[in-house]
CSV table of N, CA and C in Angstrom, one decimal:
chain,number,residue,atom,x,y,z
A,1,UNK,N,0.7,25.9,67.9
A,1,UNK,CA,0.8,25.4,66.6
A,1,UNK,C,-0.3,26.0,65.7
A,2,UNK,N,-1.5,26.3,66.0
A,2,UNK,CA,-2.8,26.6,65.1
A,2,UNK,C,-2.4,28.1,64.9
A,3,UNK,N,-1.7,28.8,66.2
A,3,UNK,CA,-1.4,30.7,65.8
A,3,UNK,C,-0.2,30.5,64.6
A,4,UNK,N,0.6,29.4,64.4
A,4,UNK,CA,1.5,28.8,63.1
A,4,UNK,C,0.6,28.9,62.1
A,5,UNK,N,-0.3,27.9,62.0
A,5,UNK,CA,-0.9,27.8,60.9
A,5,UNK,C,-1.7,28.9,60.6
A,6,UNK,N,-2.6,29.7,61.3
A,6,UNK,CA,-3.3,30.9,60.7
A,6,UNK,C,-2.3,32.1,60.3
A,7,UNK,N,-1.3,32.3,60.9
A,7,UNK,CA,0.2,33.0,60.1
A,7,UNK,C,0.1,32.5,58.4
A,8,UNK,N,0.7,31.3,58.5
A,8,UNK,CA,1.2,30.8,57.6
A,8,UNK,C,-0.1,30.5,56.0
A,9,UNK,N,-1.3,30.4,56.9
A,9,UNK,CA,-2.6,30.4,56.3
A,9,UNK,C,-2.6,32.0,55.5
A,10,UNK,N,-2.5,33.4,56.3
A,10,UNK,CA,-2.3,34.5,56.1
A,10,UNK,C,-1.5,34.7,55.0
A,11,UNK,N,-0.4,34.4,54.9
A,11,UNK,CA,1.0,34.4,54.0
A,11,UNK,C,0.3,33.7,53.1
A,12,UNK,N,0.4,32.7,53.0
A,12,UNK,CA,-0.3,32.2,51.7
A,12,UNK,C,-0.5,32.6,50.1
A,13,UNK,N,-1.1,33.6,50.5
A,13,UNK,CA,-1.8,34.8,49.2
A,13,UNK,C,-0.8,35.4,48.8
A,14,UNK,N,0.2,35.8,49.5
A,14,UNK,CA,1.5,36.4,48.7
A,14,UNK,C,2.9,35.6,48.3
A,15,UNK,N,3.2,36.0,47.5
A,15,UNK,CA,4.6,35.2,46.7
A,15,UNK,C,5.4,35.2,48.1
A,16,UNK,N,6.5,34.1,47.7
A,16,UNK,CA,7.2,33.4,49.2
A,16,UNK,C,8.5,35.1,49.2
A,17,UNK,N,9.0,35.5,48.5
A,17,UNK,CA,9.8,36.3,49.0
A,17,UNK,C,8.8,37.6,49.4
A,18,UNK,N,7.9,38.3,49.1
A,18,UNK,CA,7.2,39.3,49.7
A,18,UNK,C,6.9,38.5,51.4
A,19,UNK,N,6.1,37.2,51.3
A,19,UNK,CA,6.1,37.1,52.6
A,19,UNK,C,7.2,37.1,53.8
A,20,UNK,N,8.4,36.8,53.2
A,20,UNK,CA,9.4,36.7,54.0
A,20,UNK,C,10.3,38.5,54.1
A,21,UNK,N,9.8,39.1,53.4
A,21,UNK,CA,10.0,40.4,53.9
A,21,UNK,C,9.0,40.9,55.2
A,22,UNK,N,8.0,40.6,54.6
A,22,UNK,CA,6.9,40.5,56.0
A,22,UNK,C,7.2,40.0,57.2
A,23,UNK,N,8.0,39.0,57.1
A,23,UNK,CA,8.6,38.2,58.2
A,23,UNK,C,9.9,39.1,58.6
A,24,UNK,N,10.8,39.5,57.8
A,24,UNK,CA,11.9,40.2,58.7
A,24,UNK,C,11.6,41.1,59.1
A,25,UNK,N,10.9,42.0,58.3
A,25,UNK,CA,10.2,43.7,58.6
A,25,UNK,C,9.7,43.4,60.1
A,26,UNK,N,9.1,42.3,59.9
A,26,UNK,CA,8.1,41.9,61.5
A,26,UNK,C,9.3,41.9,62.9
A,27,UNK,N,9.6,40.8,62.1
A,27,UNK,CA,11.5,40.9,63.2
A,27,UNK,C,12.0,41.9,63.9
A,28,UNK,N,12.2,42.4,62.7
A,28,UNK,CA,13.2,43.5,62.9
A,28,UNK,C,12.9,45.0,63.8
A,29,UNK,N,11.0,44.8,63.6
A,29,UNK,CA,10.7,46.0,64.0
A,29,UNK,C,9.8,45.4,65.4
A,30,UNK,N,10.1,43.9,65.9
A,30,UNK,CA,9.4,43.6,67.1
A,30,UNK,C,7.8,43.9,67.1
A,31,UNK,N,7.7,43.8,65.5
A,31,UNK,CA,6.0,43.5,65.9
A,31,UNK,C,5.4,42.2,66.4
A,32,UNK,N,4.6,42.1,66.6
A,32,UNK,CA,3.4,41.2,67.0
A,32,UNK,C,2.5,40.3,65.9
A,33,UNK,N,2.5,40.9,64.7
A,33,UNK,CA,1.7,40.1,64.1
A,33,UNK,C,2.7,40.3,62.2
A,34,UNK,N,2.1,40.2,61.4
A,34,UNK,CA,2.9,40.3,59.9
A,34,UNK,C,2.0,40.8,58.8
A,35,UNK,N,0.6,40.5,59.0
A,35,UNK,CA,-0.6,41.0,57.8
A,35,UNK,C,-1.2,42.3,58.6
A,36,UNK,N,-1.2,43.3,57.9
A,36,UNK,CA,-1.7,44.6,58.6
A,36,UNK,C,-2.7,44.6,57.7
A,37,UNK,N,-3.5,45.7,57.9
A,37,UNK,CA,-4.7,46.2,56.9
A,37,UNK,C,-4.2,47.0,55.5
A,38,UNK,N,-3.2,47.6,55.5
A,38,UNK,CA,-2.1,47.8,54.6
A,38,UNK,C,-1.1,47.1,53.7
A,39,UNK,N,-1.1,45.6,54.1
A,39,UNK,CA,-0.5,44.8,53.9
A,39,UNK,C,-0.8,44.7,52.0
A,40,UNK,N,-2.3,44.6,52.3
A,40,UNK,CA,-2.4,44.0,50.7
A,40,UNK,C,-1.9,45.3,49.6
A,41,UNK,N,-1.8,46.6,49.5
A,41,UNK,CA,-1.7,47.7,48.9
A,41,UNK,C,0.2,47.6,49.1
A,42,UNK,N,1.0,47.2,50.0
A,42,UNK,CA,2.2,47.2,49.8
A,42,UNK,C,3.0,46.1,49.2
A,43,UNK,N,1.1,44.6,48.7
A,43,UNK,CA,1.8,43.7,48.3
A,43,UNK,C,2.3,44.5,46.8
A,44,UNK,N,1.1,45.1,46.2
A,44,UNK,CA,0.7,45.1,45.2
A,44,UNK,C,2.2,46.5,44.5
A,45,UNK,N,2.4,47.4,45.7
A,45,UNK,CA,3.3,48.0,45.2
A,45,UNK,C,4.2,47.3,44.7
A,46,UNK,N,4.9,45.8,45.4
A,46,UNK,CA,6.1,45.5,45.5
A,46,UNK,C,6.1,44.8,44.5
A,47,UNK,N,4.6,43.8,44.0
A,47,UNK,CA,4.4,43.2,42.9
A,47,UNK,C,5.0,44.7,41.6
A,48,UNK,N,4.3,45.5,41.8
A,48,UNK,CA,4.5,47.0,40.8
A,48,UNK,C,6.1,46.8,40.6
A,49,UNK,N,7.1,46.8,41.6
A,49,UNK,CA,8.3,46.9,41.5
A,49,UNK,C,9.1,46.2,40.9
A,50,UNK,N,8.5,44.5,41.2
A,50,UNK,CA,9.5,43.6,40.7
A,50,UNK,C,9.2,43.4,39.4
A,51,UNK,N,7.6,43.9,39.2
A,51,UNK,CA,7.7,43.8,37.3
A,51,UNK,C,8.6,45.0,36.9
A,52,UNK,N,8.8,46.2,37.7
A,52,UNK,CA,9.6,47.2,36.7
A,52,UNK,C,10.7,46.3,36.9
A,53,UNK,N,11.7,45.8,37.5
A,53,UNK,CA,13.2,45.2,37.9
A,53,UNK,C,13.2,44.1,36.9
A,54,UNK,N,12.2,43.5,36.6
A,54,UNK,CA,12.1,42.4,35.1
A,54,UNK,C,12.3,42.7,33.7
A,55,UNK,N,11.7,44.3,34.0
A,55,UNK,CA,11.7,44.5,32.3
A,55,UNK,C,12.8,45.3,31.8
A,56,UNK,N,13.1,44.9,31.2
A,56,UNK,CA,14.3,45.5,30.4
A,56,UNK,C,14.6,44.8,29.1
A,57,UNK,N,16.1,45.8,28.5
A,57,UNK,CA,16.5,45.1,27.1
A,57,UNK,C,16.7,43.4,27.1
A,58,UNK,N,17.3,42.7,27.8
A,58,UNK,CA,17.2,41.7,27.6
A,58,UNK,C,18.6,41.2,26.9
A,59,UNK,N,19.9,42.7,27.0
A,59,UNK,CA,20.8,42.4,26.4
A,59,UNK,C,22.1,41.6,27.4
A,60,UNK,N,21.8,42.1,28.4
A,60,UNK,CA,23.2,41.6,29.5
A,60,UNK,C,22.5,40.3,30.2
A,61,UNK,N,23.5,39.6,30.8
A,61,UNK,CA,23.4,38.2,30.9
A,61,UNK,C,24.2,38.6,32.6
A,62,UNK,N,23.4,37.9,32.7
A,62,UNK,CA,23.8,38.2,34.9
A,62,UNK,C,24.6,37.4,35.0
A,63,UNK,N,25.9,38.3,36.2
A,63,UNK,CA,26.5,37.4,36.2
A,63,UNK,C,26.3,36.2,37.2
A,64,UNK,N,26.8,34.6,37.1
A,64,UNK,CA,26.4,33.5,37.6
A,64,UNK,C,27.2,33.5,39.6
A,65,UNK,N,26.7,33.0,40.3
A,65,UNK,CA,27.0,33.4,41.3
A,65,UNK,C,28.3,32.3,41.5
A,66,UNK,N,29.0,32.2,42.8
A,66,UNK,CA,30.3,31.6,42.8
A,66,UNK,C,29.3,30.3,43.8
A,67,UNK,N,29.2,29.2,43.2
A,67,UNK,CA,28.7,28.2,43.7
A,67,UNK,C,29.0,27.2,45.1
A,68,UNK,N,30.4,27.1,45.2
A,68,UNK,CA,31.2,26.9,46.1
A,68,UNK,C,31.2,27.5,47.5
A,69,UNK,N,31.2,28.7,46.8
A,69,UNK,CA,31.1,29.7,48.4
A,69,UNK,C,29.6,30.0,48.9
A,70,UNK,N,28.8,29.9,47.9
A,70,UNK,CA,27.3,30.2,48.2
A,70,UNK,C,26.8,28.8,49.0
A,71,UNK,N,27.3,27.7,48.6
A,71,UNK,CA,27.3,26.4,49.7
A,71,UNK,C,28.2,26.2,51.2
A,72,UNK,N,29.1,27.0,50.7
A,72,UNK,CA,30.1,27.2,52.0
A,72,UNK,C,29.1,28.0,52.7
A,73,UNK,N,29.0,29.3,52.5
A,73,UNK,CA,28.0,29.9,53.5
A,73,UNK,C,26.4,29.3,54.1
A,74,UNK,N,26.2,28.8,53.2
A,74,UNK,CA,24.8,28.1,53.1
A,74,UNK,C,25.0,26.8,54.2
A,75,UNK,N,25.7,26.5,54.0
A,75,UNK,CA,26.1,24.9,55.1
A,75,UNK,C,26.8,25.9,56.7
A,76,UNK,N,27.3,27.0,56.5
A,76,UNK,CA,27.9,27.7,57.9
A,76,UNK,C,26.4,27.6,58.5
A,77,UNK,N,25.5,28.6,57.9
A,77,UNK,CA,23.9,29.3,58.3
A,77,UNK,C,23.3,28.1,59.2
A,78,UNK,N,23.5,26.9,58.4
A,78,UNK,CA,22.7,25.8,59.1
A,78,UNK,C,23.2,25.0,60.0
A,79,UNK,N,24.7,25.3,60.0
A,79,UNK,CA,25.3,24.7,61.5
A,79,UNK,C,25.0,25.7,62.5
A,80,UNK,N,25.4,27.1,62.3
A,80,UNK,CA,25.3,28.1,63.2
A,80,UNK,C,23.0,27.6,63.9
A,81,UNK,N,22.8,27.6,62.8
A,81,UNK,CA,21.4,27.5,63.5
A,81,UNK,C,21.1,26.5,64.1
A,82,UNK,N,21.8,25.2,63.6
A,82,UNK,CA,21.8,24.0,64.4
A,82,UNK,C,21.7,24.3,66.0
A,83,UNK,N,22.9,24.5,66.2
A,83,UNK,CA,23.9,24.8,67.2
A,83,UNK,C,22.9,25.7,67.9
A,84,UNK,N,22.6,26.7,67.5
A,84,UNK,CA,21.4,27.5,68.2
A,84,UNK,C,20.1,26.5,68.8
A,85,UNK,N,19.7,26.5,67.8
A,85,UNK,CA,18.6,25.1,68.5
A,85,UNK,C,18.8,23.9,69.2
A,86,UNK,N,20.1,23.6,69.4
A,86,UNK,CA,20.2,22.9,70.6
A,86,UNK,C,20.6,23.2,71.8
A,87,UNK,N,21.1,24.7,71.8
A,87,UNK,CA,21.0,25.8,73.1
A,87,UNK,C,19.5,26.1,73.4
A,88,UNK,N,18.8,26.3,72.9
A,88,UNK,CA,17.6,26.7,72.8
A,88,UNK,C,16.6,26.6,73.9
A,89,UNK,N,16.8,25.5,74.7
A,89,UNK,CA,16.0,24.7,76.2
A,89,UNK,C,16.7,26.2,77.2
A,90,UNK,N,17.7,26.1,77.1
A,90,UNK,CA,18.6,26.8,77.9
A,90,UNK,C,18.3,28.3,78.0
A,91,UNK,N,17.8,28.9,77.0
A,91,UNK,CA,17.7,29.9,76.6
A,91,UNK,C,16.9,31.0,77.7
A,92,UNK,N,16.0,30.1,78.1
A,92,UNK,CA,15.3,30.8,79.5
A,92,UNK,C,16.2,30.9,80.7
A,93,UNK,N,17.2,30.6,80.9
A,93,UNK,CA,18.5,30.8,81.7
A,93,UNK,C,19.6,32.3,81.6
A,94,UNK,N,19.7,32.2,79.9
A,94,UNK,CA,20.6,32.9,80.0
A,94,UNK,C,20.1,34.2,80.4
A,95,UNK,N,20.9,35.5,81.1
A,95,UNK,CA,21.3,36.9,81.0
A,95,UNK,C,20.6,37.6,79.6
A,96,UNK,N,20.0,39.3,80.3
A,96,UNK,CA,19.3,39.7,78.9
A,96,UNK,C,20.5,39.9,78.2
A,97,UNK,N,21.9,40.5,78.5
A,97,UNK,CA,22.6,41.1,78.0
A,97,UNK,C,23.5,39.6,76.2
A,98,UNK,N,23.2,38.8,76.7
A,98,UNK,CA,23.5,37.4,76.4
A,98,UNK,C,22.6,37.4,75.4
A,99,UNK,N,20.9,37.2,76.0
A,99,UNK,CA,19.9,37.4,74.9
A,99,UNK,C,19.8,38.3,73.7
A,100,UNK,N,20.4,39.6,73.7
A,100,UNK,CA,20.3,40.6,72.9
A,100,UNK,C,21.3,40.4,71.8
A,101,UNK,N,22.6,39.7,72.7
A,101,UNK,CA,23.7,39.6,71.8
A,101,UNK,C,23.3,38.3,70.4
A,102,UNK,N,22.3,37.1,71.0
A,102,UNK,CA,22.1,36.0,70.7
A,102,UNK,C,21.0,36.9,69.3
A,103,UNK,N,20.3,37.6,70.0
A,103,UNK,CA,18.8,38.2,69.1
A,103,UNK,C,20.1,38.8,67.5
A,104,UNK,N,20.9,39.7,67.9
A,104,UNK,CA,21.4,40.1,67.1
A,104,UNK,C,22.2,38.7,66.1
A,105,UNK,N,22.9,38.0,66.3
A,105,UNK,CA,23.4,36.7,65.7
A,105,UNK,C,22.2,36.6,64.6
A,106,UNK,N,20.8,36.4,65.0
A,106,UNK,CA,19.6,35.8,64.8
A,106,UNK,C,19.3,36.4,63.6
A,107,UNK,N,19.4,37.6,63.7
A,107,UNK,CA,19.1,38.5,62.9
A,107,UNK,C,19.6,38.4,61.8
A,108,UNK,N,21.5,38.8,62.1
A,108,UNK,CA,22.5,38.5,60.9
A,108,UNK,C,22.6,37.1,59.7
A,109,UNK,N,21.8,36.1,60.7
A,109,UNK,CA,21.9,34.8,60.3
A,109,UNK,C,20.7,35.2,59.1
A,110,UNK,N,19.5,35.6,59.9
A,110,UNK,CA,18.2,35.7,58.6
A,110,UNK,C,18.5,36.4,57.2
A,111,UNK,N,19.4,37.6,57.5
A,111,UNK,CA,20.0,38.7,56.6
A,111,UNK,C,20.5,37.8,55.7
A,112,UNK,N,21.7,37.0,56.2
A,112,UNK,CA,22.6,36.2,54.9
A,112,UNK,C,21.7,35.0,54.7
A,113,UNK,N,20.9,34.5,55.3
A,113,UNK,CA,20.0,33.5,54.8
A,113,UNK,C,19.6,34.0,53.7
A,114,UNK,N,18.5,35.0,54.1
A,114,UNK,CA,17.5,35.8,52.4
A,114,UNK,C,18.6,36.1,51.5
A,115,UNK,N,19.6,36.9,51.9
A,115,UNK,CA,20.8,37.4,50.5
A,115,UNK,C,20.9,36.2,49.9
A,116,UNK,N,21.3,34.4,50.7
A,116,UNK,CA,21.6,33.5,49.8
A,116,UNK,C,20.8,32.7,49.1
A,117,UNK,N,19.5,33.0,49.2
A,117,UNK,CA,18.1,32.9,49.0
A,117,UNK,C,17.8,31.2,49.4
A,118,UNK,N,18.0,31.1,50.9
A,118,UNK,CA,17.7,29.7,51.2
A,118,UNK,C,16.5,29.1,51.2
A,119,UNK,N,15.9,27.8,51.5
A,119,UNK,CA,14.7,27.4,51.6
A,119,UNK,C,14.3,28.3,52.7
A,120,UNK,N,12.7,29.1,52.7
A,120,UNK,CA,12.3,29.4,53.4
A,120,UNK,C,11.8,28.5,54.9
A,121,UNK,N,12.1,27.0,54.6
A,121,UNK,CA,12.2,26.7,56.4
A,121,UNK,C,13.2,26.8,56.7
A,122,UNK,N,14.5,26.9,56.3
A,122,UNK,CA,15.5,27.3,57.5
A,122,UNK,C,15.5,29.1,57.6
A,123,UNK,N,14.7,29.9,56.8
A,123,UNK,CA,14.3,31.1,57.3
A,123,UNK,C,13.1,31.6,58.6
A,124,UNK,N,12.1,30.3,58.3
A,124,UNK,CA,11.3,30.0,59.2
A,124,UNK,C,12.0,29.8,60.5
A,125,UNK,N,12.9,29.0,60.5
A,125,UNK,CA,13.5,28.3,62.0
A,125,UNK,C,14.1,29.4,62.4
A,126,UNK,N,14.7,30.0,61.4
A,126,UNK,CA,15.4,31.5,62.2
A,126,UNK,C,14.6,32.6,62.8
A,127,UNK,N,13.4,32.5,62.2
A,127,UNK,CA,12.5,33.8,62.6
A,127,UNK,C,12.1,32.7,64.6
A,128,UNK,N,11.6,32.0,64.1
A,128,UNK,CA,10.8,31.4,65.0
A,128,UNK,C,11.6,31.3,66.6
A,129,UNK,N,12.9,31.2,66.1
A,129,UNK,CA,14.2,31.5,67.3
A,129,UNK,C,14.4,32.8,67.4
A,130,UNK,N,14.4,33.9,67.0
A,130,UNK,CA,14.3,34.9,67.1
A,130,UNK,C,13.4,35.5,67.7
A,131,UNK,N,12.0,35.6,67.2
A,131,UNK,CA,10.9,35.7,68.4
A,131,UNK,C,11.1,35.0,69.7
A,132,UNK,N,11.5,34.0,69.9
A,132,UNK,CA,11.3,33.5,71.5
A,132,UNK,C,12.5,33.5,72.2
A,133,UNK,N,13.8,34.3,71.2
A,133,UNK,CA,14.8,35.2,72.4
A,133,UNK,C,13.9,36.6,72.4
A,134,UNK,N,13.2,36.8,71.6
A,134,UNK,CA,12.6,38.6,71.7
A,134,UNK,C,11.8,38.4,72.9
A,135,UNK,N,10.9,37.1,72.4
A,135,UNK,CA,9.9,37.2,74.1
A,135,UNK,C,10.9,37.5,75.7
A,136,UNK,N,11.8,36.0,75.0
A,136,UNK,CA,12.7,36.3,76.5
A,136,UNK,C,13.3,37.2,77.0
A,137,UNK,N,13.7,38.4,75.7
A,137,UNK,CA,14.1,39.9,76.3
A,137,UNK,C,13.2,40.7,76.9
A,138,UNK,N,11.8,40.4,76.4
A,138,UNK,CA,10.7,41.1,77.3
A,138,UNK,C,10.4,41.0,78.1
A,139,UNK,N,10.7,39.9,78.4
A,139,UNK,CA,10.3,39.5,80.1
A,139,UNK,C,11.1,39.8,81.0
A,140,UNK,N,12.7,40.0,80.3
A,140,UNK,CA,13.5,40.3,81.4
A,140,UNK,C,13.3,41.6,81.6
A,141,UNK,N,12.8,42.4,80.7
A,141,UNK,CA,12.9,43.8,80.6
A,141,UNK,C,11.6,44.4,81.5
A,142,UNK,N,10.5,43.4,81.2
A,142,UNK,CA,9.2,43.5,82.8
A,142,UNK,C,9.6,43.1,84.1
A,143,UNK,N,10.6,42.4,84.4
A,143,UNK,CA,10.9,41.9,85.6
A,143,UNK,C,11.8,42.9,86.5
């Protein structure tokens, strides 16, 4: 729980969607940690970015998303992860071929999580099950 908190201590200093790119990038590329020594110079690009994606005319009006279905998906994400975390004890049981398939699920789930821009703890819960099928693939893959 304290390697939680000095992560989450870390994150801190950057806006919650830059950190959670940090978090999939991390994912996705099976690193080990999320703040590099580079970290702060890619915040600042991305900060660079989102101000250009802000400024504009000011004349079109976005369109409003379909609310219905953004809850329908949004309520799927959280059963599907439910359901995951109550497999979860088990998880040291299953087959790597099982694990990879489960890591990939993990993955897709985080993807439409961020697209639907959910609270970052059920993005959290997804990363956090994601790393400890990744560990579990490692180990099968040392054994």
């Amino acid at each position: 729980m304290l390697s939680v908190q000095r992560i989450l201590d870390k994150l801190a200093g950057f806006e919650e969607a830059f950190a959670l790119e940090l978090i999939g990038k991390s994912i996705a590329n099976g690193w080990q940690g999320l703040v590099f020594a580079k970290t702060g110079e890619q915040y600042q690009e991305w900060l660079a970015a989102k101000r250009k994606k802000t400024q504009g005319t000011g004349t079109r009006a976005q369109p409003q998303p379909d609310l219905m279905n953004v809850t329908r998906q949004t309520t799927s994400i959280c059963h599907q992860l439910s359901a995951l975390e109550a497999q979860q004890a088990n998880f040291k049981d299953y087959p790597a071929h099982t694990l990879a398939m489960l890591h990939g699920q993990l993955q897709s789930l985080w993807r439409k999580a961020r697209q639907l821009q959910m609270f970052g703890s059920e993005i959290y819960r997804i990363t956090a099950l994601g790393n400890e099928v990744k560990q579990l693939i490692n180990q099968h893959k040392s054994n």
